[in-house]
mmCIF file of C-alpha atoms in Angstrom:
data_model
loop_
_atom_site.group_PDB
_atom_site.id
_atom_site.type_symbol
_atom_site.label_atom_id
_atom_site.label_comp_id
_atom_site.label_asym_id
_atom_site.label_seq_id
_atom_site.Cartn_x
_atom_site.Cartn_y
_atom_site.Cartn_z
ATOM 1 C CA UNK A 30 16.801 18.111 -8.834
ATOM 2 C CA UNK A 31 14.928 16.117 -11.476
ATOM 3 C CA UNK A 32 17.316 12.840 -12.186
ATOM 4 C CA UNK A 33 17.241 11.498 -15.981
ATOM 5 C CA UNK A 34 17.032 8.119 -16.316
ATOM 6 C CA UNK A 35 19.342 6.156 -19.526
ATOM 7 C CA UNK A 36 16.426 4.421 -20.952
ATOM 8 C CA UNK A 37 13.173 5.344 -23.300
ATOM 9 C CA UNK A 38 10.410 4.994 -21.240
ATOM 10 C CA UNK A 39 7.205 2.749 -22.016
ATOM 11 C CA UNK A 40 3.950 4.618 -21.992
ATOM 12 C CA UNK A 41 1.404 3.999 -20.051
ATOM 13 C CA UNK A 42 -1.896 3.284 -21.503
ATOM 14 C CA UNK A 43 -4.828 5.074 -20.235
ATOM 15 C CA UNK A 44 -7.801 2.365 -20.397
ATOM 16 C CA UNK A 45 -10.677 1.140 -18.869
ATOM 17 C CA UNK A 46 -10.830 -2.526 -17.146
ATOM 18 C CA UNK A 47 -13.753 -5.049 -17.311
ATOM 19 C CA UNK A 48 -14.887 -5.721 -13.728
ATOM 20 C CA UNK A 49 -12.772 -9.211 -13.157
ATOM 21 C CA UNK A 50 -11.995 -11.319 -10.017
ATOM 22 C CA UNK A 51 -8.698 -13.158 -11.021
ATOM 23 C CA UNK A 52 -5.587 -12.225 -11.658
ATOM 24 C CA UNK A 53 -4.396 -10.901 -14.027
ATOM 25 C CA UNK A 54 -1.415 -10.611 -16.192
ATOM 26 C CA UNK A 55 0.585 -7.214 -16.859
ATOM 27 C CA UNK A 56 -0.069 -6.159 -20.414
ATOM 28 C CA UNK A 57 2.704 -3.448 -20.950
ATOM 29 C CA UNK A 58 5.400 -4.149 -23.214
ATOM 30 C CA UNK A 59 8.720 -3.693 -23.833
ATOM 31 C CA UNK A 60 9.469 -2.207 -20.297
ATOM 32 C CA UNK A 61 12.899 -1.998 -19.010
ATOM 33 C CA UNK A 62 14.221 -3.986 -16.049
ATOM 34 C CA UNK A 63 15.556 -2.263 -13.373
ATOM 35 C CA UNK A 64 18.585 -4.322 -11.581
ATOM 36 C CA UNK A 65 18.344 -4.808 -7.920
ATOM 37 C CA UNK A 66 20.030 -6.386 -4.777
ATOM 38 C CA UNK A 67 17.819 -7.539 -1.746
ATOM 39 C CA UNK A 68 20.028 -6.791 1.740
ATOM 40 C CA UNK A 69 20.878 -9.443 3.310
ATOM 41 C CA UNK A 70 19.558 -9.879 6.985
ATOM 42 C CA UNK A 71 18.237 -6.448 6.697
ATOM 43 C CA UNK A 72 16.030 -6.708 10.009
ATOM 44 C CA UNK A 73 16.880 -7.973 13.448
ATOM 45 C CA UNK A 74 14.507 -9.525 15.487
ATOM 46 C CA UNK A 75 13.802 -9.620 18.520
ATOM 47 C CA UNK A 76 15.339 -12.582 21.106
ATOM 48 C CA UNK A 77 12.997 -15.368 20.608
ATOM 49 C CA UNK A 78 10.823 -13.466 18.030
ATOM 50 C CA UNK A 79 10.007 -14.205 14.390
ATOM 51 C CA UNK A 80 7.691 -12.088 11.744
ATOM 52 C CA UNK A 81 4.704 -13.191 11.306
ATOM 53 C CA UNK A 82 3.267 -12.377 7.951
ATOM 54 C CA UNK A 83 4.550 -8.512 6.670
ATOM 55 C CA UNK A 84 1.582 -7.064 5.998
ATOM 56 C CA UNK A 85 2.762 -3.061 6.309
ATOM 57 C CA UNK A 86 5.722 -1.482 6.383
ATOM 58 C CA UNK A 87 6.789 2.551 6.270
ATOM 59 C CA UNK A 88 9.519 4.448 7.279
ATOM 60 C CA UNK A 89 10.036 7.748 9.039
ATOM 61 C CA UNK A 90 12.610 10.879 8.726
ATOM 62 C CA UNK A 91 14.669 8.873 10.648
ATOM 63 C CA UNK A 92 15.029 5.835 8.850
ATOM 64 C CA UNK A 93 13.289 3.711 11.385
ATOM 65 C CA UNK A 94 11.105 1.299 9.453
ATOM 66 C CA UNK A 95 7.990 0.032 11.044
ATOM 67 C CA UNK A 96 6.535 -3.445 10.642
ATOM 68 C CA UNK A 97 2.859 -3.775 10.739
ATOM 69 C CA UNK A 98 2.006 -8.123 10.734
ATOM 70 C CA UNK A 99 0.238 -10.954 11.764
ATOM 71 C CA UNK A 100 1.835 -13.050 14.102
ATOM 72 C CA UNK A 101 0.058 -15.261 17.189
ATOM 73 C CA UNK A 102 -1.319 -11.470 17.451
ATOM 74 C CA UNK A 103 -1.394 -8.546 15.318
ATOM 75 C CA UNK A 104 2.087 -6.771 16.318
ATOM 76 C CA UNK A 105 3.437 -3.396 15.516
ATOM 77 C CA UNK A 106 7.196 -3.026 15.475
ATOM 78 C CA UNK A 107 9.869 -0.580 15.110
ATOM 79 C CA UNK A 108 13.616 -0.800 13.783
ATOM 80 C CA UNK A 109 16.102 1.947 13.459
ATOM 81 C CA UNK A 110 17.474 2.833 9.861
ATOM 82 C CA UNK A 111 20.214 -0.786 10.329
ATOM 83 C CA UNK A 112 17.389 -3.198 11.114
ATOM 84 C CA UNK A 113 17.570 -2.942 14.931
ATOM 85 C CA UNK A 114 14.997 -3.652 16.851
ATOM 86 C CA UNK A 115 14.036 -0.374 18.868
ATOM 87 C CA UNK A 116 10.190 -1.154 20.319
ATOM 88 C CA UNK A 117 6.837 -2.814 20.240
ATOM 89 C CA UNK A 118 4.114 0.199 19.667
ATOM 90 C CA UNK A 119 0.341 -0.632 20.848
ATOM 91 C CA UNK A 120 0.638 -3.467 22.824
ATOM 92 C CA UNK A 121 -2.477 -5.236 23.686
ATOM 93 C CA UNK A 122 -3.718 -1.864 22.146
ATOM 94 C CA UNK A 123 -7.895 -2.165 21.407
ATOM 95 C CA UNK A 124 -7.784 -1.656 17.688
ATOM 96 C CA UNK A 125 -5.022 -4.395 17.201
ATOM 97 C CA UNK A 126 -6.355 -7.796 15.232
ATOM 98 C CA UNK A 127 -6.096 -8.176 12.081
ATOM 99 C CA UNK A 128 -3.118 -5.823 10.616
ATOM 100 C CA UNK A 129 -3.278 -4.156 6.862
ATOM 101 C CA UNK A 130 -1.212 -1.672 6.770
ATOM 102 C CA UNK A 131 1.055 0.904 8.456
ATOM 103 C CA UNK A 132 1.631 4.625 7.128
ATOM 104 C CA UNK A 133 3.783 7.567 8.696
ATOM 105 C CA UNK A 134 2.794 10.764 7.390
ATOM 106 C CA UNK A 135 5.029 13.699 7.247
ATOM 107 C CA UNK A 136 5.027 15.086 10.659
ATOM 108 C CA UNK A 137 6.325 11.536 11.990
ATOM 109 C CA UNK A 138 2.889 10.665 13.551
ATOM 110 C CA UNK A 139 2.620 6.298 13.258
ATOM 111 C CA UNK A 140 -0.827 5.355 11.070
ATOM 112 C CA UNK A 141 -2.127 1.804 11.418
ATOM 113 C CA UNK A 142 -4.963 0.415 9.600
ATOM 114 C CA UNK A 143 -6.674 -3.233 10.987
ATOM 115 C CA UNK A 144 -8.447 -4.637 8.777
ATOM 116 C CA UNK A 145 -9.715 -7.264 12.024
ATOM 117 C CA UNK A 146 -11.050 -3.823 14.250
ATOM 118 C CA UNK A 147 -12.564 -1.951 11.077
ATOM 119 C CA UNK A 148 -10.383 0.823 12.416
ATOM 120 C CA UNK A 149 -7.393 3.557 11.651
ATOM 121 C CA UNK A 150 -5.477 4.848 14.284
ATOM 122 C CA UNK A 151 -2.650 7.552 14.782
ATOM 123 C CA UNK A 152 -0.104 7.437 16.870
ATOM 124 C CA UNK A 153 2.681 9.912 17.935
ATOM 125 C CA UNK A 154 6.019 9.506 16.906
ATOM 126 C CA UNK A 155 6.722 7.909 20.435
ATOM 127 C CA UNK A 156 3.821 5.696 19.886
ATOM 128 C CA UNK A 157 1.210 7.612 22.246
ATOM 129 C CA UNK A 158 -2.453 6.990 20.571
ATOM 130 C CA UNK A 159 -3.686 10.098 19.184
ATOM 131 C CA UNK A 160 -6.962 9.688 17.121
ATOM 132 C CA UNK A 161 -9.313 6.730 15.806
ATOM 133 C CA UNK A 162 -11.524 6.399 12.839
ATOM 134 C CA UNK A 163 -13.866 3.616 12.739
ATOM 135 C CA UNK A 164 -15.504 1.724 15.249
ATOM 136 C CA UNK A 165 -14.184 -2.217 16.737
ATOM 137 C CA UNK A 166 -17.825 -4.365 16.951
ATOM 138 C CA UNK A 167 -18.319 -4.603 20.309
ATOM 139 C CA UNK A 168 -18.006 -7.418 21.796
ATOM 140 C CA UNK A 169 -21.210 -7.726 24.228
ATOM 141 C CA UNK A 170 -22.932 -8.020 20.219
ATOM 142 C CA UNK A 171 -21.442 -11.118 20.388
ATOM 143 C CA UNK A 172 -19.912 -12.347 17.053
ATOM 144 C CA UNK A 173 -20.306 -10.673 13.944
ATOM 145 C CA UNK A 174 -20.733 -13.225 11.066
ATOM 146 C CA UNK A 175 -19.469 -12.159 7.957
ATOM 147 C CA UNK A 176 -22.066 -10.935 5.448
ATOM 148 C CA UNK A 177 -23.822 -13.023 3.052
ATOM 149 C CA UNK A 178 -25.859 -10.500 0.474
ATOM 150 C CA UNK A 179 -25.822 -7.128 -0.478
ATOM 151 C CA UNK A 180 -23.468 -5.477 1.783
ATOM 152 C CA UNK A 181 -25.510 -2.342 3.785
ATOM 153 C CA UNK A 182 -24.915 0.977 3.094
ATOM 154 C CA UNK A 183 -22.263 2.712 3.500
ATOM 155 C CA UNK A 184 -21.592 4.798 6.437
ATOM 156 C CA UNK A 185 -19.304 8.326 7.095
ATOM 157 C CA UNK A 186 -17.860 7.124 10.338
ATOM 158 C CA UNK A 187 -18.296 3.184 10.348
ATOM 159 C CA UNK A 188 -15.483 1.656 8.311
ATOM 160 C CA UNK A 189 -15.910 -2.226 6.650
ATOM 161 C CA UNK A 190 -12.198 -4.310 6.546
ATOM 162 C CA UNK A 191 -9.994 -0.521 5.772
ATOM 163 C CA UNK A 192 -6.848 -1.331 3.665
ATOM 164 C CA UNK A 193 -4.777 1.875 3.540
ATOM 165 C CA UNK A 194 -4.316 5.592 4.495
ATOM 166 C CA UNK A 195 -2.905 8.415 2.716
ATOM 167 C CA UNK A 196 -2.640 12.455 3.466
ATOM 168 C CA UNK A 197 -2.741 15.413 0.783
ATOM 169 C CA UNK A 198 -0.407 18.290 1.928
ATOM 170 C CA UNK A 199 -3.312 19.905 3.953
ATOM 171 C CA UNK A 200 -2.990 17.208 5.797
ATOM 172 C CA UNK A 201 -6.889 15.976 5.062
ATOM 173 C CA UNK A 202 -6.879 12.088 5.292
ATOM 174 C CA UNK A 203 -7.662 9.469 2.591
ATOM 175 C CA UNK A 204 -9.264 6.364 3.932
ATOM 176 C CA UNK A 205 -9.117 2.818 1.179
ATOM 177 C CA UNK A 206 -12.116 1.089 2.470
ATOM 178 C CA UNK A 207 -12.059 -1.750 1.547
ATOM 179 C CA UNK A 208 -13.099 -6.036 1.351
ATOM 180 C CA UNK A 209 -16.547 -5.345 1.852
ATOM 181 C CA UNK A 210 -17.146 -1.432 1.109
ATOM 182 C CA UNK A 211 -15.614 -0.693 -2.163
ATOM 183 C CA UNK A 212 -14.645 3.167 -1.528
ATOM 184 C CA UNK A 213 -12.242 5.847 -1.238
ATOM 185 C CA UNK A 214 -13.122 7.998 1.899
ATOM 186 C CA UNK A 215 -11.651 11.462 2.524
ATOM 187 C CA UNK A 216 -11.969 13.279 5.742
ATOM 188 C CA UNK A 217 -10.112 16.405 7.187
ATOM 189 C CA UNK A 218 -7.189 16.862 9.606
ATOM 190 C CA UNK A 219 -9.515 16.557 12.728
ATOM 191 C CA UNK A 220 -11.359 13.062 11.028
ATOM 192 C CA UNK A 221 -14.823 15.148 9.932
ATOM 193 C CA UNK A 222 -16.105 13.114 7.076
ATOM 194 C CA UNK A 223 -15.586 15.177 3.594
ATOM 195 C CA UNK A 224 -16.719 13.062 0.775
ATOM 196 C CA UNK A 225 -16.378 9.465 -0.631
ATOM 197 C CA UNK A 226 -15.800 7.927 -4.105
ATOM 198 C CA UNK A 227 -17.466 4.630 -4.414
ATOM 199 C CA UNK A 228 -20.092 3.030 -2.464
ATOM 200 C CA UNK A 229 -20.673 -0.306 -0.550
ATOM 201 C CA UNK A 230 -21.176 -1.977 -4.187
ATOM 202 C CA UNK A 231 -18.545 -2.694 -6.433
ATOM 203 C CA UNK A 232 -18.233 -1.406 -9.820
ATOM 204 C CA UNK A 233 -16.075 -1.003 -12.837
ATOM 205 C CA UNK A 234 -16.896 2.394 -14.293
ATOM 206 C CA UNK A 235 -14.747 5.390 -13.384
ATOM 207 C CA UNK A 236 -14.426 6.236 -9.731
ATOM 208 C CA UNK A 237 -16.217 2.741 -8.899
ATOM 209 C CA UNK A 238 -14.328 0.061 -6.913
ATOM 210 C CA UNK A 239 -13.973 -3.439 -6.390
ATOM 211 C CA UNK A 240 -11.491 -4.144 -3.725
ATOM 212 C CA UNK A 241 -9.601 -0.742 -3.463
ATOM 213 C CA UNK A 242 -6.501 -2.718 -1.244
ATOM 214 C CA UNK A 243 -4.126 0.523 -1.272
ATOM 215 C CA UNK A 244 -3.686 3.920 -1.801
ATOM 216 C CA UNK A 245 -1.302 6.854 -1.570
ATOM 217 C CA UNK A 246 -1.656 10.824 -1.966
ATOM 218 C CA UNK A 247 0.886 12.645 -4.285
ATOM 219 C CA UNK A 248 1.772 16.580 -3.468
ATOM 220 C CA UNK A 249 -0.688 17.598 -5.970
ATOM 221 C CA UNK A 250 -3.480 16.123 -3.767
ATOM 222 C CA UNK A 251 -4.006 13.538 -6.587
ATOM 223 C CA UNK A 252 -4.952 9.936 -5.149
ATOM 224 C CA UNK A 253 -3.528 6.996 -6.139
ATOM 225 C CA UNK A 254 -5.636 3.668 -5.787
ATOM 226 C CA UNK A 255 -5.141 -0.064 -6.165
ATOM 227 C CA UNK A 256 -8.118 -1.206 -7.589
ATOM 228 C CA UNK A 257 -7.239 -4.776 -7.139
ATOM 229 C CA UNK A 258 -9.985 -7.066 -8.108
ATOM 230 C CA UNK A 259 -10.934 -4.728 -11.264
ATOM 231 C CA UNK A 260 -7.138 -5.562 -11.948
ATOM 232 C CA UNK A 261 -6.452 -1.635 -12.230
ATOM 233 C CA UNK A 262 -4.684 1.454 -10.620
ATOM 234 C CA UNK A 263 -7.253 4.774 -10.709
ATOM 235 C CA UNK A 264 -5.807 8.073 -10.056
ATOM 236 C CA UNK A 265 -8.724 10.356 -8.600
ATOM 237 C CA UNK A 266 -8.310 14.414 -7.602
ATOM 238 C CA UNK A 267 -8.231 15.852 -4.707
ATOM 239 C CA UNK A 268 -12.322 15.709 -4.210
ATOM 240 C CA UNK A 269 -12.255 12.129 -5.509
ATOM 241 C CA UNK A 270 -13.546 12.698 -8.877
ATOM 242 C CA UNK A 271 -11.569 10.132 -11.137
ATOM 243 C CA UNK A 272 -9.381 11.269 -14.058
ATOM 244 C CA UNK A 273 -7.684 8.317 -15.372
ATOM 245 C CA UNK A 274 -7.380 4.564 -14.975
ATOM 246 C CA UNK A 275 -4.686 2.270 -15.463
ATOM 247 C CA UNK A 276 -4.904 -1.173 -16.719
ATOM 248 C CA UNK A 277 -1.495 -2.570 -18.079
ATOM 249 C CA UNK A 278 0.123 -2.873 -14.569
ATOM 250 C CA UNK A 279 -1.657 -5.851 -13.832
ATOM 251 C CA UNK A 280 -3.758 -6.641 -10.476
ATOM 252 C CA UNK A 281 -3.024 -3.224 -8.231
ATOM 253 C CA UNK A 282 -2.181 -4.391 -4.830
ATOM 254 C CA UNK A 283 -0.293 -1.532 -3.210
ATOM 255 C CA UNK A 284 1.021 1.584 -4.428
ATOM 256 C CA UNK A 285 3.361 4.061 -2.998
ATOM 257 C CA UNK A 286 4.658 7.621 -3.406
ATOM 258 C CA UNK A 287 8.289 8.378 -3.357
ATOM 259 C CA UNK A 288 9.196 11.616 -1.082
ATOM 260 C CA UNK A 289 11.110 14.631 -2.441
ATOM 261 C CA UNK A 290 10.145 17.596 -4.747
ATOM 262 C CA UNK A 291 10.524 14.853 -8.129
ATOM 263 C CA UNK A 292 8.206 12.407 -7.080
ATOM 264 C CA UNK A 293 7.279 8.925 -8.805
ATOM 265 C CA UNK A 294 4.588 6.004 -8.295
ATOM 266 C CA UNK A 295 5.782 2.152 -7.492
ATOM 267 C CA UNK A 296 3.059 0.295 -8.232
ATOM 268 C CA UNK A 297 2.812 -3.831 -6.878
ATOM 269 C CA UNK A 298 1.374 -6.368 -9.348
ATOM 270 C CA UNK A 299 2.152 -9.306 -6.623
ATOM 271 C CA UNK A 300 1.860 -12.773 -7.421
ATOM 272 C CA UNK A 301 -1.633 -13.596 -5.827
ATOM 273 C CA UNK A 302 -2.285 -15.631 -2.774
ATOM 274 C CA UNK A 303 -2.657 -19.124 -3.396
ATOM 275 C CA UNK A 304 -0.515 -19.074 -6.500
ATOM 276 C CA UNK A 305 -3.285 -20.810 -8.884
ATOM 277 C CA UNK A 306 -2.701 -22.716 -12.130
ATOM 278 C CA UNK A 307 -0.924 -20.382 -14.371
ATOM 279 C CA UNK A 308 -0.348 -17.268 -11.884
ATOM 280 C CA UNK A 309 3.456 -18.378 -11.001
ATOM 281 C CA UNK A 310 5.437 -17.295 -14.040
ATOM 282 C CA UNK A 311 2.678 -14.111 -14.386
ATOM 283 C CA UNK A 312 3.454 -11.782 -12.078
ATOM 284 C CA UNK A 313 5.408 -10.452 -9.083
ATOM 285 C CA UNK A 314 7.226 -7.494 -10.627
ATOM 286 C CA UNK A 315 6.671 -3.823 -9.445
ATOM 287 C CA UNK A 316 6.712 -0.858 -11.504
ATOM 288 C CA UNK A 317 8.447 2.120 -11.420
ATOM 289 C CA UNK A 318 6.154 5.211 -12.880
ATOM 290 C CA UNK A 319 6.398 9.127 -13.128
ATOM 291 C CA UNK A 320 3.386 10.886 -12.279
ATOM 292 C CA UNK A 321 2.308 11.400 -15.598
ATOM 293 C CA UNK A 322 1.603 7.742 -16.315
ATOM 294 C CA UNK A 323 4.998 7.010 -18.173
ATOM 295 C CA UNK A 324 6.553 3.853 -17.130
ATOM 296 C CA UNK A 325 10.228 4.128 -16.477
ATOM 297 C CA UNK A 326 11.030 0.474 -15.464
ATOM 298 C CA UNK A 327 10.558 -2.681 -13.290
ATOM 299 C CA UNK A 328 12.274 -5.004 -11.184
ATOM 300 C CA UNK A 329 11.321 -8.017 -9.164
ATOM 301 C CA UNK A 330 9.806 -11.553 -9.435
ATOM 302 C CA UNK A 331 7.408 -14.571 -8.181
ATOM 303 C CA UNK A 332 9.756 -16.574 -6.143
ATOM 304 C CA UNK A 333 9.890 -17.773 -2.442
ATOM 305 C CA UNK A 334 13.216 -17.483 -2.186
ATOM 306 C CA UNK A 335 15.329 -14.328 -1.052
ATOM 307 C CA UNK A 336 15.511 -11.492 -4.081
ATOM 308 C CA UNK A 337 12.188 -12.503 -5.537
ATOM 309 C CA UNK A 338 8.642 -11.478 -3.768
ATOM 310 C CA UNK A 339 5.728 -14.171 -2.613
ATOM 311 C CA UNK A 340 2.907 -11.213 -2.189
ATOM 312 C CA UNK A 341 4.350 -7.976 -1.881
ATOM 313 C CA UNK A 342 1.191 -6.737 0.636
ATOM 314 C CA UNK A 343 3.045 -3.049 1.065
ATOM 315 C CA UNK A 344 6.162 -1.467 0.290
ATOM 316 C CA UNK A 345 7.765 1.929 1.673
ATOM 317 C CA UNK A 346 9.161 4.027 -1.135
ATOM 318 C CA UNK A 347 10.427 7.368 0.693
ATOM 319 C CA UNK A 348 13.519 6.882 -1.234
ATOM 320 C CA UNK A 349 12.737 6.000 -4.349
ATOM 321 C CA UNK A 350 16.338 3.791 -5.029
ATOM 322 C CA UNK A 351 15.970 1.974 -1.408
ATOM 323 C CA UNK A 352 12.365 0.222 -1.185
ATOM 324 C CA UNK A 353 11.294 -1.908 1.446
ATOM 325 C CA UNK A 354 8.575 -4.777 0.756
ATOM 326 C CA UNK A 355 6.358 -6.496 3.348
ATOM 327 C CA UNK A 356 5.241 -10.011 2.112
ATOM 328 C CA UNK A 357 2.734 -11.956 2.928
ATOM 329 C CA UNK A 358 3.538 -15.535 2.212
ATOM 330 C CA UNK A 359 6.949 -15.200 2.360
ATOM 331 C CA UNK A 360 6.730 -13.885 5.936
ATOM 332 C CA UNK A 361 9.372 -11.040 5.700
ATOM 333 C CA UNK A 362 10.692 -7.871 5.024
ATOM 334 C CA UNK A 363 13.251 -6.873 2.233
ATOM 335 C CA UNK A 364 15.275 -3.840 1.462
ATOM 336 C CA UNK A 365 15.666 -3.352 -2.504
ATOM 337 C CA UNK A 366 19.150 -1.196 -3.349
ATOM 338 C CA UNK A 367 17.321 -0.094 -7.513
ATOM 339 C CA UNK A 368 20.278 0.589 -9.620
ATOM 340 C CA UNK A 369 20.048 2.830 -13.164
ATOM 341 C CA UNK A 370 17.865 0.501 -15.260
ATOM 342 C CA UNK A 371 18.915 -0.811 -18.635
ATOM 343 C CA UNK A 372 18.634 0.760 -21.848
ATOM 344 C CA UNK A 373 15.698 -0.611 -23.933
ATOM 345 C CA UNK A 374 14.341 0.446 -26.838
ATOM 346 C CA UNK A 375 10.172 0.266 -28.098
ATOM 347 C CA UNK A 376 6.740 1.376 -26.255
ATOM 348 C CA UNK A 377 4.224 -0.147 -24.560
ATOM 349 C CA UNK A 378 1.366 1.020 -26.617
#
């Protein structure tokens, strides 16, 4: 059942961004706030254990919620739907150093994407390893420095530092790819390369990249992308081709999909790492869209202390009035109760 909301929505403008590195303020007006509460010791860690920074978080039909972070190593987690810890997945596991992000897609099946292995992997919903895309650098090659230039071309099968991973309702997978390819990958169920939007340069123009650092597939097959260092969100179809881009939200660092038949976008403009000169009191908030573009609200702010976000990396939305956030800085996990936002008059155009 489609829920109506007490407040007139601001519109979403439909622009194009100038290619830009810093961040950037969110330019639409008039939006109204969403009130909030933050649970209170929502997660329970292990004996002797402590998060290291959030970087992913999901949840599955259950309620479990998975924690995807950066401790002494890259850990993956699970808690049941009260914080509890259940298990460590993975391990010691291969494709395990540098975590990004963490996805479960609808038949349960545990996604992790490691930024540190250039790899995505599924895993059951028990946590049995399944399927890899990517390749680690081996390590008889020695190190790898990082690279200095032009970055080489692309490849179907070799990721470069992956951010995210998303599924259309076929079930063909969506690949954000990443720090040093700037492209949106899709391949089908089985991992055969389809097509890619984007390349290993950056751009600005439509279906161009620079940084895409999340993504997430609606049921229309539409996909959503963060666009973060072009300070954007791009929506693309289902073969990638791009149909709009939106630039009032600020610097797109995550976005997620609610679940359900009435669907809507949440959409991260975090407070940056670092927190330069004139960044604190600019962002932090997340919005809360419909698929159309409209803007129905936001909630949230820069602030180390509990309630307000320091670098909301990823956030689970699969009920849209309960969201959990991952943050980096911060080094924890919240769970966001979203009450009926306040009534507010005007428009963002």
């Amino acid at each position: 059942m489609k829920r109506f909301l007490a407040c007139v929505p601001a519109v979403l403008l439909v622009l194009s961004a100038p290619h830009a590195l810093a961040q950037q303020k969110a330019t639409a007006q008039n939006v109204p706030e969403i009130p909030y509460t933050s649970v209170p010791n929502f997660l329970k860690m292990p004996a002797g254990e402590t998060l290291g920074e959030a970087i992913g978080v999901a949840t599955n039909s259950k309620g479990h919620v998975f924690v995807y972070h950066r401790s002494a190593n890259t850990r993956l987690w699970e808690f049941d739907k009260n914080g509890a810890f259940v298990k460590e997945i993975g391990k010691g596991y291969y494709g395990f150093e540098f975590a990004h992000s963490v996805r479960v897609d609808p038949q349960d099946n545990i996604w992790t994407v490691d930024e540190g292995t250039n790899t995505v992997t599924k895993f059951s919903p028990e946590g049995k390893f399944l399927m890899v895309i990517g390749h680690r650098p081996s390590a008889v090659e020695g190190a790898v420095a990082t690279v200095g230039g032009p970055n080489p071309p692309a490849q179907k099968y070799i990721l470069c530092r992956p951010t995210d991973v998303g599924w259309d309702p076929q079930g063909n997978i969506f690949v954000s790819d990443g720090y040093c390819n700037n492209r949106v990958v899709k391949y089908d169920k089985d991992g055969k390369f389809v097509a890619q939007a984007g390349s290993e340069k950056a751009g600005n123009g439509p279906g161009e990249f620079s940084l895409p650092h999340g993504l997430q597939v609606d049921g229309n097959g539409h996909v959503w992308v963060a666009d973060r260092s072009n300070n954007r969100y791009q929506e693309l179809d289902n073969n990638l081709k791009p149909l709009k881009t939106y630039a009032n939200l600020g610097t797109g660092w995550t976005a997620c999909v609610s679940a359900g038949p009435h669907q809507y976008l949440f959409a991260s403009n975090s407070n940056p790492n670092g927190n330069g000169p004139g960044s604190w009191a600019n962002t932090g908030e997340i919005y809360k869209l419909e698929l159309d573009g409209t803007i129905l609200g936001k909630f949230g702010h820069a602030s180390k202390e509990f309630g307000g976000f320091q670098v909301v990396h990823m956030m689970d939305c699969r009920n849209p009035n309960e969201i959990i956030v991952g943050e980096i800085e911060s080094w924890r996990v919240q769970k966001l109760m979203l009450q009926q936002p306040a009534v507010k008059t005007g428009s963002s155009r």
